[in-house]
CSV table of C-alpha atoms in Angstrom, one decimal:
chain,number,residue,atom,x,y,z
A,38,PRO,CA,156.3,114.1,111.6
A,39,GLY,CA,159.9,112.8,111.3
A,40,GLN,CA,159.0,110.1,108.8
A,41,ARG,CA,158.9,110.1,105.0
A,42,THR,CA,157.1,107.3,103.1
A,43,ILE,CA,158.3,106.7,99.6
A,44,ALA,CA,155.8,105.4,97.1
A,45,ALA,CA,158.1,105.1,94.2
A,46,ALA,CA,157.4,104.6,90.5
A,47,GLY,CA,159.5,103.4,87.6
A,48,ARG,CA,163.2,103.2,88.1
A,49,ALA,CA,162.8,105.1,91.5
A,50,ARG,CA,161.4,101.8,92.9
A,51,THR,CA,165.0,100.6,93.4
A,52,TRP,CA,165.7,103.5,95.8
A,53,PRO,CA,168.1,103.8,97.6
A,54,ARG,CA,170.9,103.7,95.2
A,55,PRO,CA,174.6,103.2,95.9
A,56,GLY,CA,176.3,106.5,96.7
A,57,ARG,CA,173.0,108.3,97.3
A,58,PRO,CA,171.9,107.3,100.8
A,59,PRO,CA,168.5,108.5,101.9
A,60,LEU,CA,169.5,109.4,105.4
A,61,ARG,CA,168.9,112.8,106.8
A,62,ALA,CA,168.9,113.8,110.5
A,63,GLY,CA,165.3,114.1,111.7
A,64,HIS,CA,163.8,111.9,109.1
A,65,ALA,CA,163.2,108.2,109.0
A,66,PRO,CA,162.6,107.2,105.3
A,67,ARG,CA,160.7,104.0,104.5
A,68,ARG,CA,159.3,102.6,101.3
A,69,ARG,CA,155.7,101.5,100.8
A,70,PRO,CA,155.0,98.4,98.7
A,71,ASP,CA,152.3,98.8,96.0
A,72,CYS,CA,150.4,95.6,96.9
A,73,LEU,CA,148.3,97.3,99.6
A,74,ARG,CA,145.4,95.1,98.9
A,75,HIS,CA,146.9,93.1,101.7
A,76,ARG,CA,146.3,95.9,104.1
A,77,GLY,CA,143.6,94.0,106.0
A,78,ARG,CA,145.9,91.1,106.5
A,79,LEU,CA,148.6,93.4,107.8
A,80,GLN,CA,146.3,94.9,110.3
A,81,GLN,CA,145.3,91.4,111.5
A,82,THR,CA,149.0,90.5,111.8
A,83,ARG,CA,149.7,93.6,113.9
A,84,GLN,CA,146.8,92.7,116.3
A,85,GLN,CA,147.9,89.0,116.5
A,86,THR,CA,151.5,89.9,117.5
A,87,ALA,CA,150.7,92.6,119.9
A,88,GLY,CA,152.6,92.3,123.2
A,89,THR,CA,156.0,91.0,124.0
A,90,ALA,CA,158.1,90.5,120.9
A,91,SER,CA,159.5,87.0,120.3
A,92,ILE,CA,162.4,86.5,117.9
A,93,LEU,CA,163.3,83.6,115.7
A,94,ALA,CA,166.8,84.0,114.3
A,95,PHE,CA,169.2,82.0,112.1
A,96,GLY,CA,172.9,82.7,111.7
A,97,ASN,CA,176.2,81.4,110.4
A,98,PRO,CA,174.7,78.2,108.7
A,99,THR,CA,177.0,75.3,108.0
A,100,PHE,CA,177.8,75.3,104.3
A,101,GLY,CA,180.1,72.3,104.3
A,102,PRO,CA,179.0,68.7,104.0
A,103,ALA,CA,176.8,67.3,106.7
A,104,GLN,CA,177.3,63.6,107.5
A,105,ALA,CA,176.3,61.5,104.5
A,106,ALA,CA,174.9,64.5,102.8
A,107,ALA,CA,172.8,63.7,99.8
A,108,ALA,CA,172.2,67.2,98.4
A,109,PRO,CA,174.9,68.9,96.3
A,110,LEU,CA,177.3,70.8,98.5
A,111,LYS,CA,177.2,74.5,98.6
A,112,VAL,CA,180.5,75.8,97.3
A,113,GLY,CA,181.9,79.3,97.2
A,114,PHE,CA,180.2,80.4,100.4
A,115,THR,CA,182.6,81.6,103.2
A,116,PRO,CA,181.7,81.1,106.8
A,117,LEU,CA,180.1,84.1,108.5
A,118,PRO,CA,181.3,84.0,112.2
A,119,SER,CA,180.1,87.6,112.7
A,120,THR,CA,176.5,86.5,112.1
A,121,ALA,CA,176.8,83.9,114.9
A,122,ASN,CA,177.7,86.7,117.2
A,123,GLU,CA,174.9,88.9,115.8
A,124,VAL,CA,172.3,86.3,116.5
A,125,THR,CA,173.7,85.4,119.9
A,126,GLN,CA,173.5,89.0,120.9
A,127,LEU,CA,169.9,89.3,119.7
A,128,ALA,CA,169.0,86.3,122.0
A,129,LYS,CA,170.5,88.2,124.9
A,130,LEU,CA,168.6,91.4,124.0
A,131,TYR,CA,165.2,89.7,123.7
A,132,GLY,CA,165.8,87.3,126.6
A,133,ALA,CA,165.9,83.5,126.7
A,134,ALA,CA,162.1,83.2,127.1
A,135,GLN,CA,161.4,85.3,124.0
A,136,SER,CA,164.1,84.0,121.6
A,137,LYS,CA,164.9,81.0,119.6
A,138,ILE,CA,168.1,81.0,117.7
A,139,TYR,CA,169.7,78.4,115.4
A,140,LEU,CA,173.4,78.4,114.4
A,141,GLY,CA,175.6,76.3,112.2
A,142,ALA,CA,174.1,72.9,111.3
A,143,GLU,CA,171.0,73.7,113.2
A,144,ALA,CA,170.1,76.7,111.0
A,145,ARG,CA,168.1,74.4,108.6
A,146,GLU,CA,165.5,75.3,106.0
A,147,GLU,CA,162.9,72.9,107.3
A,148,ARG,CA,163.2,74.4,110.8
A,149,LEU,CA,162.6,77.9,109.5
A,150,LYS,CA,159.5,76.8,107.6
A,151,ALA,CA,158.1,75.0,110.6
A,152,GLU,CA,158.7,77.8,113.1
A,153,ALA,CA,158.6,81.1,111.2
A,154,GLY,CA,154.9,81.5,111.7
A,155,ASN,CA,155.2,81.6,115.5
A,156,ALA,CA,157.6,84.6,115.8
A,157,SER,CA,156.8,88.3,115.9
A,158,VAL,CA,160.3,89.1,114.7
A,159,LEU,CA,162.2,87.0,112.1
A,160,HIS,CA,165.9,87.6,111.6
A,161,LEU,CA,168.0,85.7,108.9
A,162,ALA,CA,171.8,86.4,109.0
A,163,THR,CA,173.5,84.5,106.2
A,164,HIS,CA,174.3,84.7,102.5
A,165,GLY,CA,171.8,86.0,100.0
A,166,ILE,CA,171.8,85.1,96.3
A,167,LEU,CA,170.1,87.4,93.8
A,168,ASN,CA,168.6,85.8,90.7
A,169,ASP,CA,168.4,88.8,88.4
A,170,ALA,CA,166.8,86.7,85.6
A,171,SER,CA,164.1,85.0,87.8
A,172,PRO,CA,163.8,87.0,91.1
A,173,MET,CA,161.4,84.5,92.6
A,174,TYR,CA,164.3,82.1,92.6
A,175,SER,CA,166.5,84.5,94.7
A,176,GLN,CA,167.7,82.6,97.7
A,177,ILE,CA,168.5,82.8,101.4
A,178,VAL,CA,171.2,80.3,102.1
A,179,LEU,CA,170.7,78.0,105.1
A,180,ALA,CA,172.5,75.0,106.5
A,181,GLN,CA,173.6,72.1,104.4
A,182,PRO,CA,170.8,69.4,104.7
A,183,ASP,CA,171.4,65.8,105.7
A,184,GLU,CA,170.3,62.8,103.6
A,185,LYS,CA,167.0,62.6,105.4
A,186,SER,CA,165.9,66.1,104.5
A,187,SER,CA,163.6,66.9,101.7
A,188,GLU,CA,165.0,70.4,101.5
A,189,ASP,CA,168.0,71.7,99.7
A,190,GLY,CA,169.0,74.4,102.2
A,191,LEU,CA,168.2,77.2,99.8
A,192,LEU,CA,165.1,79.2,100.8
A,193,GLU,CA,163.8,80.6,97.5
A,194,ALA,CA,161.4,83.5,97.2
A,195,TRP,CA,158.6,81.4,95.8
A,196,GLU,CA,158.9,79.1,98.8
A,197,VAL,CA,158.5,82.1,101.1
A,198,LEU,CA,155.1,82.8,99.5
A,199,LYS,CA,153.9,79.5,101.0
A,200,LEU,CA,154.7,80.6,104.6
A,201,ASP,CA,152.0,81.9,106.9
A,202,LEU,CA,153.9,84.6,108.8
A,203,HIS,CA,152.7,86.7,111.7
A,204,ALA,CA,156.0,88.6,112.2
A,205,GLN,CA,155.9,92.4,112.5
A,206,VAL,CA,159.2,92.6,110.7
A,207,ALA,CA,161.4,90.2,108.7
A,208,VAL,CA,165.1,91.2,108.8
A,209,LEU,CA,167.1,89.7,105.9
A,210,SER,CA,170.6,90.4,107.0
A,211,ALA,CA,172.3,89.3,103.8
A,212,CYS,CA,173.5,90.6,100.5
A,213,GLU,CA,171.1,92.1,97.9
A,214,THR,CA,167.9,90.9,99.6
A,215,GLY,CA,166.0,94.1,98.5
A,216,ARG,CA,166.6,93.7,94.8
A,217,GLY,CA,164.5,92.1,92.1
A,218,HIS,CA,162.4,92.9,89.0
A,219,ILE,CA,160.0,95.8,88.8
A,220,GLY,CA,156.4,94.5,88.3
A,221,ALA,CA,153.7,96.9,87.3
A,222,GLY,CA,151.4,97.6,90.2
A,223,GLU,CA,153.5,95.4,92.5
A,224,GLY,CA,156.8,97.2,93.0
A,225,VAL,CA,160.0,95.2,93.2
A,226,ILE,CA,159.3,91.5,92.8
A,227,GLY,CA,161.7,89.3,94.8
A,228,LEU,CA,162.4,88.3,98.4
A,229,THR,CA,160.9,91.5,99.9
A,230,TRP,CA,157.6,91.1,97.9
A,231,ALA,CA,157.5,87.4,98.9
A,232,PHE,CA,157.8,88.1,102.6
A,233,PHE,CA,155.2,90.8,102.4
A,234,VAL,CA,152.7,88.5,100.7
A,235,ALA,CA,153.5,85.8,103.2
A,236,GLY,CA,152.3,88.1,106.0
A,237,ALA,CA,155.2,90.3,107.2
A,238,PRO,CA,154.1,93.9,106.9
A,239,ALA,CA,157.7,95.2,107.0
A,240,THR,CA,161.1,93.9,105.8
A,241,VAL,CA,164.6,95.2,106.4
A,242,VAL,CA,166.6,94.4,103.2
A,243,SER,CA,169.9,95.4,101.5
A,244,GLN,CA,170.4,96.9,98.1
A,245,TRP,CA,174.0,95.7,97.4
A,246,LYS,CA,176.7,93.2,98.7
A,247,VAL,CA,177.3,94.2,102.3
A,248,ASP,CA,180.2,93.9,104.7
A,249,ALA,CA,179.6,91.2,107.3
A,250,GLU,CA,181.1,93.1,110.3
A,251,SER,CA,179.4,96.4,109.8
A,252,THR,CA,176.1,94.7,109.1
A,253,SER,CA,176.3,92.8,112.3
A,254,GLU,CA,176.8,96.0,114.3
A,255,LEU,CA,174.0,97.7,112.4
A,256,MET,CA,171.6,94.9,113.0
A,257,GLN,CA,172.3,94.7,116.7
A,258,GLU,CA,171.7,98.4,117.1
A,259,PHE,CA,168.5,98.2,115.1
A,260,HIS,CA,167.1,95.6,117.4
A,261,ARG,CA,168.4,97.4,120.5
A,262,GLN,CA,166.4,100.5,119.4
A,263,LEU,CA,163.3,98.3,118.8
A,264,GLN,CA,163.6,96.9,122.3
A,265,ALA,CA,164.5,100.2,124.0
A,266,ARG,CA,162.3,101.4,126.9
A,267,GLU,CA,161.3,104.4,124.8
A,268,GLN,CA,160.3,102.1,121.9
A,269,LYS,CA,160.9,103.5,118.5
A,270,ALA,CA,159.1,102.9,115.2
A,271,LYS,CA,160.8,100.4,113.0
A,272,ALA,CA,161.9,103.1,110.4
A,273,GLU,CA,163.2,105.3,113.2
A,274,ALA,CA,165.1,102.4,114.8
A,275,LEU,CA,166.9,101.7,111.5
A,276,ARG,CA,167.7,105.3,111.0
A,277,THR,CA,169.1,105.6,114.5
A,278,ALA,CA,171.2,102.5,114.0
A,279,ALA,CA,172.6,103.8,110.7
A,280,LEU,CA,173.5,107.2,112.3
A,281,LYS,CA,175.3,105.4,115.1
A,282,LEU,CA,177.3,103.4,112.6
A,283,LEU,CA,178.1,106.6,110.7
A,284,GLN,CA,179.7,108.0,113.8
A,285,ASN,CA,182.3,105.2,113.7
A,286,PRO,CA,185.3,106.4,111.5
A,287,LYS,CA,185.8,102.8,110.4
A,288,TYR,CA,182.3,102.7,108.9
A,289,ARG,CA,181.8,106.3,107.8
A,290,HIS,CA,181.5,105.5,104.1
A,291,PRO,CA,177.9,105.0,102.9
A,292,PHE,CA,178.8,101.5,101.7
A,293,PHE,CA,178.7,100.3,105.3
A,294,TRP,CA,175.5,101.9,106.6
A,295,ALA,CA,173.3,102.9,103.7
A,296,SER,CA,172.6,99.6,102.0
A,297,PHE,CA,169.7,98.5,104.3
A,298,SER,CA,166.2,100.0,104.0
A,299,LEU,CA,162.9,99.3,105.6
A,300,ILE,CA,160.2,98.3,103.2
A,301,GLY,CA,156.5,98.5,104.3
A,302,GLU,CA,155.0,99.4,107.6
A,303,GLY,CA,157.5,101.6,109.4
A,304,GLY,CA,155.5,102.4,112.6
A,305,MET,CA,155.5,100.9,116.0
A,306,ASN,CA,155.4,97.1,116.6
């Protein structure tokens, strides 16, 4: 009761759509991926991560040149100071003993790959790049690497497939992270699908280019609901966060609160 699972087909797989937010008081919508052959692995993941949640979070990566940078510089990306505050607040919420956060030049791709498998909650607050033609090359933008790094600072969906995740939820707090190509029997192929196959039974992703400030507030409230004494299911936590944002006259338009949806397992951690 109170939850609605969407197992969409055809064009409905891209739900929700701009201007038609799926929010209704008393209901916590979620969308189920088609690739449920991984159900056994998801159950194993839930068992392995039972107990106190630990969060690994990245925010406000440095996009400018690192000292003696060898990789091509990322141009066209604006700094995201609100994501630094977003991640810092999450560290306070989860507590120092249960949180690892990386900001600026420390928010590196190799660090994410090395540590992502140890967290029960993964949170990436940065720019997202949708590759409509080849969705497995859609990217999460991380810090500019230095000359010693073998990485390029762009975490692509195909690279996510190689991760061994045990997180209960992966939050992709960036633009258009929920979009991709529709694959028969698989749903929307892109970053969401990649994180699911890598072991995360649920992802929180966006359907369009989002506002940094409102997204930061939404994400902080989402995690606050997850960590509340009366712990809420993930889908219910996101719904509650969206309703709270809706009450703010500044963010009343659906553009600000309706972009993010929870894909996958929407129940308790």
